[in-house]
Amino acid sequence: MINTMLRNPKLLRVQSLLIACMLTTYTSAQLYRPAIGAYKTPRVQIQPTSTDYIIVKEFDDVTMTCTASGHPTPTVRWSFVAGALSRRNLDPTNPQLFIRKITRFESGRVTCRAENGIGNPSFTTKTIKVYYLDTPTFSIHPSKLEASKTSIWYENTVYLTCEVRSYPPATFIWWKNRRRIRPDKLGRDVTIRRVDPYKPEVSSVVMKIDDAKVGDYGAYKCQASIDDGRGPSIKDKSANFTYTSRIAPPEIALRNSANLVVNKGDRVHIACDVINGFPRPTITWIRKDGILPVQSEVVKKRNLLRLNNVQIKDSGTYYCVGNNNVGLPVSKSTQIIVRYIKPIVYWITPDPLQDDRQLALGSDMKMTCHADASPYSELQYSWFKLNSDAERVEVLNGIDPDISITSLDTEEVKRGFTYPEKSSRLKIQTLTRDDYGQYVCMAQLRGQKNMSVSATITITSDSAPAQIRREVSPVLVREGELAKLKCFSRGKPKPLILWRRDENMTMPSGNVEELTNDGILTIPSVSRDDAGLYTCTSARYNGFSKLRKQDYDDDVELIVLYPPTVERTSFTIRTRVDARQVVLSCNVIDASPINNLTYIWKKDGVKIATSTTSETMTLSVISPSSYATYACDVINSVGTATCVINVTGQAYAPEFLSRAEKVSFSQKSPPGTFSYLISWTQKFPGDADAVSEYRVRWRQLGGATRRDTVAGDDLAPVAWKEKQKVPYTVAYGEVITCKLDDLVSGNYEVEVTPKTNYGYGDPSSTVIQVRSERSANGIGPTLQPSKQSFFCSFDQSNICGFTQDTVTDQLNWRWNNARNQARRTPNTGPESDHSYSDVNGGYMYIEASSTRGGDIARLLTPFVYNEKSSQNCFKFFYNMRGSHIGVLRILQFSDAWQNETELWRREGEQGDSWLFARFTVSAKVPYRIIFEAEMTRDNGYEGDIAVDDVLFTSGGCPMAPTQASPQKLTSTAGNSAKSHMTFKNIDWSPVANAIYAKNNPIQTLVLVCVTGIYGVFIVFKHL
């Protein structure tokens, strides 16, 4: 019984979207969440990903990995379609699926399912193909095997058949006398044809030789192969046969009888002799519909099968099979019968018109008895009547005309009741008082003194079908105690009582029914699953064959008492102050008795409410005093169950980005230390009080560094280090990034805990690996708190830590300067770089002459992260000169978003000048800018694209530039290594410093100061 708990509607504002959620008994974390901001629906793939299938060799180990992306981190689960993998004890929740020594029967499809509560789950499937190759079987089938025994002439056609089990289907090569038989060079009398049977795992090929002659004799070999060029290498396998004039099919014979009747515990021998056949046939032993008994022995030298200590279950048909690959195998069968006889059952059948009354004088009656035995051919029955001295007097046919004995050789069905075959029946016509008494039916296996059974049947005036009555119902028992269900019977002979459960359910013992002599069904340690309706009825044997028309059965109800079970024993409800209401619910899913439950509610251990009708309690407008631990005791006559509900304004645990740009980079001081950027989102920030800050703690794993150890203890653990992170905003899907400083290389445990006005919420922890960024030159994030700008003029070939995208593009950006202009296609690209306009400056460009239409080149900046601002101004110069210019795009990428966003683009020729571009980039997580150049579809060679002077500055770009009038200044610096010029009221930007700091002294300069482009854009030029 699950009741729904309603909470007040919550309004969750994300960007400009307003979503109203009515919460049930499940917390909001269990509801569907939209893919907004950093939250991403799961995507899944199975490694290796090269194809949608994986090919392995039988008995090899198989490893597959299910990788899932999305935020929050998805959980994965494996499932198996077809094949026998589901029978293995594999962990379906482990992303790495390891199958040890896979077999051919485990071929099939495996599916990995990923879900994270965002959108729909993601599925992917991979097929496992298991390659295997058995040893072929080689047989020969001549048509002229009996030619010497008849005067009729037969054409000697020979069929050489090669058959093998494999996957994929095998190919065959034929050899004769160590020389390969080539199908394209066969004579007219020889044909080779593939004849695959209906079984897909079996491949067959037949070589037919018409009118075979002496020249066709020889040593033949059939070689099977499954080398299809895709799967693993499996060694070819072959079978050999020597065809001569002496070949003959197998002939075998049994040494023993075809039917062996033995006693339990005997030792049994079955033997076969080889009569004829060339090559000499081999003998194998099989059992029909089963395997050979574990106590059996095969004596190959004597072609003997020995069964030691034979048991009844060993009865069956056994075959010896002779085979020499000439013609078809031959077999001989032996039937082993182990003697046994089971207790007699009997039925009393009164006159059909009076079958529910006493045996009436003058009516007819029958007594039928049956013993299950083997072999039936040895089974014989005898009937006796006990005299006054209790001595047996045999009852025979012909002595009393009203008494007859007959055998039922076949099954008989009368009035809805079935009498089994091999039964014996004694019939009395016109019953008299002299016929009352005790009759004995005895069954015996002929010649076996110790194999006889008997049953005594009492016939009196009181004999009547049974009447069944229950003693008490319902029966109430506490769970775990002993339960006894009782029925009693009236009737002679007193019948056995049979118990069944309602709706054909199995009994607590696991049987379909239970037979009792006293009518008492005992259930030890009863469980709630045993509750229900039980039916007691008289057994349909050892009594009357026909039940009474009424009162032949009865029902007993078993009620198992146990305390309540609640849906959830402990959970947390998060809400914010001033919420309209919160409904607390303690949902009872089971109890016995379930009526008259009592609900007692407590707040922080103090009783506040009692109810016998409702399992909910409503908190009105939420205030700080509403935050507490609430407990609900649900009580019935047997026991108590408790729900504990924590109502709090504390926040959910943060969710680390599953593929965040967890970047570490070198610090200048102290030497050998790093900083690290870690990002997360806040789970359902609107469900609790607003997060004011995060406590971020970290410590190194795997032992301490020397400076962190306690004196005399090199293995002392590293203490936690801690900082507070105050986020800009905490909205649904908003990414929050924190920088950890002064780390050394190694693994760290990082813990992030949100804090609200009502304390710290649930923490989240993860393990990070600290090392320098994996770029060409180890350059880390570019925008750091101590230096809120980054400039690259590409005047050196190390290109400032920019990297080429070697995964998705087809060509690379190249570094160039005026000294290398001859290497570039004429009439394309810039004449010189933008920074210097001379041979000293450099730039990045795309050479179009060796490309194809649609080729893409991608140049990635180092990671960019600004801890003090969510906006950066990105500026650069570009040149797109040539008649076959394609497209230049600027893209922004972060693993936190798992996609690329186009920020800017230009298409076609833009002239021979360097052109300026700028735009504002917004991000609170580390990101990269991608310069993506796409070649024109015209396949032209005049399509060079170049970029230079890339600048990042903190904050957004200015709205519009303003210009100042140029001024001419002169300065004589002599022969000093550097020229130093001082201008009042001018803030030298990193651009000016980067251009000014040159090795050659600058004599006379023109300074043009243009504000609004690079903040202060300065061009130095020799006069």
CSV table of N, CA and C in Angstrom, one decimal, residues 580-670:
chain,number,residue,atom,x,y,z
A,580,ARG,N,5.4,27.5,1.3
A,580,ARG,CA,4.0,27.5,1.8
A,580,ARG,C,3.7,26.3,2.7
A,581,GLN,N,4.1,25.1,2.3
A,581,GLN,CA,3.9,24.0,3.2
A,581,GLN,C,4.7,22.8,2.7
A,582,VAL,N,5.0,21.9,3.7
A,582,VAL,CA,5.7,20.6,3.3
A,582,VAL,C,4.9,19.5,4.0
A,583,VAL,N,4.6,18.5,3.2
A,583,VAL,CA,3.8,17.4,3.7
A,583,VAL,C,4.8,16.2,4.0
A,584,LEU,N,4.8,15.8,5.3
A,584,LEU,CA,5.7,14.7,5.6
A,584,LEU,C,4.8,13.4,5.6
A,585,SER,N,5.3,12.3,5.0
A,585,SER,CA,4.5,11.1,4.8
A,585,SER,C,5.4,9.9,5.2
A,586,CYS,N,4.8,9.0,6.0
A,586,CYS,CA,5.4,7.8,6.3
A,586,CYS,C,4.6,6.7,5.7
A,587,ASN,N,4.9,6.3,4.5
A,587,ASN,CA,4.1,5.4,3.7
A,587,ASN,C,4.3,3.9,4.1
A,588,VAL,N,3.2,3.3,4.5
A,588,VAL,CA,3.2,1.9,4.9
A,588,VAL,C,2.9,1.0,3.7
A,589,ILE,N,3.9,0.2,3.4
A,589,ILE,CA,3.7,-0.7,2.2
A,589,ILE,C,3.2,-2.1,2.6
A,590,ASP,N,3.3,-2.5,3.9
A,590,ASP,CA,2.8,-3.8,4.3
A,590,ASP,C,2.7,-3.8,5.8
A,591,ALA,N,1.7,-4.6,6.3
A,591,ALA,CA,1.6,-4.8,7.7
A,591,ALA,C,0.5,-5.9,7.9
A,592,SER,N,0.6,-6.6,9.0
A,592,SER,CA,-0.5,-7.6,9.3
A,592,SER,C,-0.6,-7.7,10.8
A,593,PRO,N,-1.7,-7.3,11.4
A,593,PRO,CA,-2.9,-6.7,10.7
A,593,PRO,C,-2.6,-5.3,10.2
A,594,ILE,N,-3.2,-4.9,9.1
A,594,ILE,CA,-3.0,-3.6,8.5
A,594,ILE,C,-4.0,-2.6,8.9
A,595,ASN,N,-5.1,-3.0,9.5
A,595,ASN,CA,-6.1,-2.1,10.1
A,595,ASN,C,-5.7,-1.7,11.5
A,596,ASN,N,-6.3,-0.5,11.9
A,596,ASN,CA,-6.0,0.0,13.2
A,596,ASN,C,-4.6,0.3,13.5
A,597,LEU,N,-3.9,0.9,12.5
A,597,LEU,CA,-2.5,1.4,12.7
A,597,LEU,C,-2.6,2.7,13.4
A,598,THR,N,-1.5,2.9,14.2
A,598,THR,CA,-1.4,4.1,15.0
A,598,THR,C,-0.1,4.8,14.5
A,599,TYR,N,-0.2,6.2,14.2
A,599,TYR,CA,0.9,7.0,13.8
A,599,TYR,C,1.3,8.0,14.9
A,600,ILE,N,2.5,7.9,15.4
A,600,ILE,CA,2.9,8.8,16.4
A,600,ILE,C,4.1,9.6,15.9
A,601,TRP,N,3.9,11.0,15.8
A,601,TRP,CA,4.9,11.8,15.2
A,601,TRP,C,5.7,12.5,16.3
A,602,LYS,N,7.0,12.6,16.1
A,602,LYS,CA,7.9,13.2,17.0
A,602,LYS,C,8.8,14.2,16.3
A,603,LYS,N,9.2,15.3,17.0
A,603,LYS,CA,10.1,16.3,16.5
A,603,LYS,C,11.3,16.4,17.4
A,604,ASP,N,12.4,16.0,16.9
A,604,ASP,CA,13.7,16.0,17.7
A,604,ASP,C,13.4,15.2,19.0
A,605,GLY,N,12.7,14.1,18.9
A,605,GLY,CA,12.5,13.2,20.0
A,605,GLY,C,11.3,13.6,20.9
A,606,VAL,N,10.6,14.7,20.6
A,606,VAL,CA,9.5,15.1,21.4
A,606,VAL,C,8.2,14.8,20.6
A,607,LYS,N,7.2,14.1,21.3
A,607,LYS,CA,6.0,13.8,20.7
A,607,LYS,C,5.1,15.0,20.4
A,608,ILE,N,4.7,15.1,19.1
A,608,ILE,CA,3.9,16.3,18.7
A,608,ILE,C,2.5,16.0,18.1
A,609,ALA,N,2.3,14.7,17.7
A,609,ALA,CA,1.0,14.4,17.1
A,609,ALA,C,0.8,12.9,17.1
A,610,THR,N,-0.5,12.5,17.2
A,610,THR,CA,-0.9,11.1,17.1
A,610,THR,C,-2.1,11.0,16.2
A,611,SER,N,-2.1,10.0,15.3
A,611,SER,CA,-3.2,9.8,14.4
A,611,SER,C,-3.5,8.3,14.2
A,612,THR,N,-4.7,7.9,14.0
A,612,THR,CA,-5.1,6.5,13.6
A,612,THR,C,-5.6,6.4,12.2
A,613,THR,N,-5.7,7.6,11.5
A,613,THR,CA,-6.3,7.6,10.2
A,613,THR,C,-5.3,8.0,9.1
A,614,SER,N,-4.3,8.9,9.4
A,614,SER,CA,-3.5,9.4,8.3
A,614,SER,C,-2.0,9.2,8.6
A,615,GLU,N,-1.3,8.9,7.5
A,615,GLU,CA,0.1,8.7,7.6
A,615,GLU,C,0.9,9.9,7.2
A,616,THR,N,0.2,11.1,7.1
A,616,THR,CA,0.9,12.3,6.8
A,616,THR,C,0.8,13.4,7.9
A,617,MET,N,1.7,14.3,7.9
A,617,MET,CA,1.7,15.4,8.7
A,617,MET,C,2.1,16.7,7.9
A,618,THR,N,1.4,17.7,8.0
A,618,THR,CA,1.7,18.9,7.2
A,618,THR,C,2.4,20.0,8.1
A,619,LEU,N,3.5,20.5,7.5
A,619,LEU,CA,4.1,21.6,8.1
A,619,LEU,C,3.7,22.9,7.4
A,620,SER,N,3.2,23.8,8.1
A,620,SER,CA,2.7,25.1,7.4
A,620,SER,C,3.9,25.9,7.0
A,621,VAL,N,3.7,27.2,6.8
A,621,VAL,CA,4.8,28.0,6.3
A,621,VAL,C,6.1,27.7,7.0
A,622,ILE,N,7.1,27.4,6.2
A,622,ILE,CA,8.4,27.0,6.7
A,622,ILE,C,9.2,28.2,7.3
A,623,SER,N,9.6,28.0,8.6
A,623,SER,CA,10.5,28.9,9.3
A,623,SER,C,11.7,28.2,9.7
A,624,PRO,N,12.7,28.9,10.2
A,624,PRO,CA,13.9,28.2,10.7
A,624,PRO,C,13.6,27.2,11.7
A,625,SER,N,12.6,27.4,12.6
A,625,SER,CA,12.2,26.4,13.6
A,625,SER,C,11.7,25.1,13.0
A,626,SER,N,11.3,25.2,11.7
A,626,SER,CA,10.7,24.0,11.1
A,626,SER,C,11.8,23.0,10.8
A,627,TYR,N,13.1,23.4,10.7
A,627,TYR,CA,14.2,22.5,10.4
A,627,TYR,C,14.5,21.7,11.6
A,628,ALA,N,14.3,20.4,11.5
A,628,ALA,CA,14.4,19.4,12.6
A,628,ALA,C,14.4,18.0,12.0
A,629,THR,N,14.6,17.1,12.9
A,629,THR,CA,14.5,15.6,12.6
A,629,THR,C,13.2,15.1,13.1
A,630,TYR,N,12.3,14.7,12.2
A,630,TYR,CA,11.0,14.2,12.5
A,630,TYR,C,11.0,12.7,12.4
A,631,ALA,N,10.3,12.0,13.4
A,631,ALA,CA,10.2,10.6,13.4
A,631,ALA,C,8.7,10.2,13.5
A,632,CYS,N,8.3,9.2,12.7
A,632,CYS,CA,7.0,8.7,12.8
A,632,CYS,C,7.0,7.2,13.1
A,633,ASP,N,6.5,6.8,14.3
A,633,ASP,CA,6.4,5.4,14.7
A,633,ASP,C,5.0,4.9,14.2
A,634,VAL,N,5.0,3.9,13.4
A,634,VAL,CA,3.8,3.2,12.9
A,634,VAL,C,3.7,1.9,13.7
A,635,ILE,N,2.5,1.8,14.4
A,635,ILE,CA,2.4,0.7,15.4
A,635,ILE,C,1.1,-0.2,15.0
A,636,ASN,N,1.3,-1.5,15.0
A,636,ASN,CA,0.1,-2.4,15.0
A,636,ASN,C,0.3,-3.3,16.2
A,637,SER,N,-0.5,-4.4,16.3
A,637,SER,CA,-0.5,-5.2,17.5
A,637,SER,C,0.7,-6.1,17.6
A,638,VAL,N,1.5,-6.1,16.5
A,638,VAL,CA,2.7,-7.0,16.5
A,638,VAL,C,3.9,-6.2,16.8
A,639,GLY,N,4.1,-5.0,16.2
A,639,GLY,CA,5.3,-4.3,16.4
A,639,GLY,C,5.3,-2.9,15.9
A,640,THR,N,6.5,-2.3,15.7
A,640,THR,CA,6.6,-0.9,15.3
A,640,THR,C,7.6,-0.8,14.1
A,641,ALA,N,7.3,0.1,13.2
A,641,ALA,CA,8.2,0.6,12.2
A,641,ALA,C,8.4,2.1,12.3
A,642,THR,N,9.6,2.6,12.0
A,642,THR,CA,9.8,4.0,12.2
A,642,THR,C,10.3,4.7,10.9
A,643,CYS,N,9.8,5.8,10.5
A,643,CYS,CA,10.3,6.6,9.5
A,643,CYS,C,11.0,7.8,10.1
A,644,VAL,N,12.2,8.1,9.6
A,644,VAL,CA,13.0,9.3,10.1
A,644,VAL,C,13.1,10.2,8.9
A,645,ILE,N,12.6,11.5,9.1
A,645,ILE,CA,12.6,12.4,8.0
A,645,ILE,C,13.4,13.7,8.5
A,646,ASN,N,14.4,14.0,7.8
A,646,ASN,CA,15.2,15.2,8.2
A,646,ASN,C,14.8,16.3,7.3
A,647,VAL,N,14.2,17.4,7.9
A,647,VAL,CA,13.7,18.5,7.1
A,647,VAL,C,14.8,19.6,7.4
A,648,THR,N,15.4,20.1,6.3
A,648,THR,CA,16.5,21.0,6.4
A,648,THR,C,16.6,22.0,5.3
A,649,GLY,N,17.3,23.1,5.6
A,649,GLY,CA,17.5,24.1,4.6
A,649,GLY,C,18.9,23.9,4.0
A,650,GLN,N,19.6,22.9,4.4
A,650,GLN,CA,21.0,22.7,3.9
A,650,GLN,C,20.9,22.2,2.5
A,651,ALA,N,22.0,22.4,1.7
A,651,ALA,CA,22.0,22.1,0.3
A,651,ALA,C,22.4,20.7,0.0
A,652,TYR,N,22.0,20.3,-1.2
A,652,TYR,CA,22.4,19.0,-1.7
A,652,TYR,C,23.9,19.0,-1.9
A,653,ALA,N,24.5,17.8,-2.1
A,653,ALA,CA,25.9,17.7,-2.4
A,653,ALA,C,26.2,18.2,-3.8
A,654,PRO,N,27.3,18.9,-4.0
A,654,PRO,CA,27.7,19.3,-5.4
A,654,PRO,C,27.9,18.1,-6.3
A,655,GLU,N,27.8,18.4,-7.6
A,655,GLU,CA,28.0,17.3,-8.6
A,655,GLU,C,29.2,17.8,-9.5
A,656,PHE,N,30.3,17.1,-9.3
A,656,PHE,CA,31.5,17.4,-10.1
A,656,PHE,C,31.2,17.1,-11.6
A,657,LEU,N,31.8,17.9,-12.4
A,657,LEU,CA,31.6,17.7,-13.9
A,657,LEU,C,32.3,16.5,-14.3
A,658,SER,N,31.6,15.6,-15.0
A,658,SER,CA,32.2,14.3,-15.3
A,658,SER,C,33.3,14.4,-16.2
A,659,ARG,N,33.4,15.4,-17.1
A,659,ARG,CA,34.5,15.6,-18.0
A,659,ARG,C,35.0,17.1,-18.0
A,660,ALA,N,35.0,17.6,-16.8
A,660,ALA,CA,35.4,19.0,-16.6
A,660,ALA,C,36.9,19.2,-17.1
A,661,GLU,N,37.2,20.4,-17.4
A,661,GLU,CA,38.6,20.7,-17.8
A,661,GLU,C,39.4,20.8,-16.5
A,662,LYS,N,39.7,19.7,-15.9
A,662,LYS,CA,40.5,19.7,-14.6
A,662,LYS,C,41.9,20.0,-15.0
A,663,VAL,N,42.3,21.2,-15.0
A,663,VAL,CA,43.6,21.6,-15.5
A,663,VAL,C,44.5,22.0,-14.4
A,664,SER,N,45.7,21.5,-14.5
A,664,SER,CA,46.8,21.9,-13.6
A,664,SER,C,47.9,22.6,-14.4
A,665,PHE,N,48.5,23.6,-13.8
A,665,PHE,CA,49.5,24.3,-14.5
A,665,PHE,C,50.6,24.8,-13.5
A,666,SER,N,51.8,25.0,-14.0
A,666,SER,CA,52.9,25.4,-13.2
A,666,SER,C,52.8,26.8,-12.6
A,667,GLN,N,53.3,26.9,-11.4
A,667,GLN,CA,53.3,28.2,-10.7
A,667,GLN,C,54.8,28.7,-10.8
A,668,LYS,N,55.0,30.0,-10.8
A,668,LYS,CA,56.3,30.6,-10.7
A,668,LYS,C,57.0,30.4,-9.4
A,669,SER,N,56.1,30.4,-8.3
A,669,SER,CA,56.6,30.3,-7.0
A,669,SER,C,55.6,29.7,-6.1
A,670,PRO,N,56.0,28.7,-5.2
A,670,PRO,CA,57.3,28.1,-5.1
A,670,PRO,C,57.6,27.3,-6.3
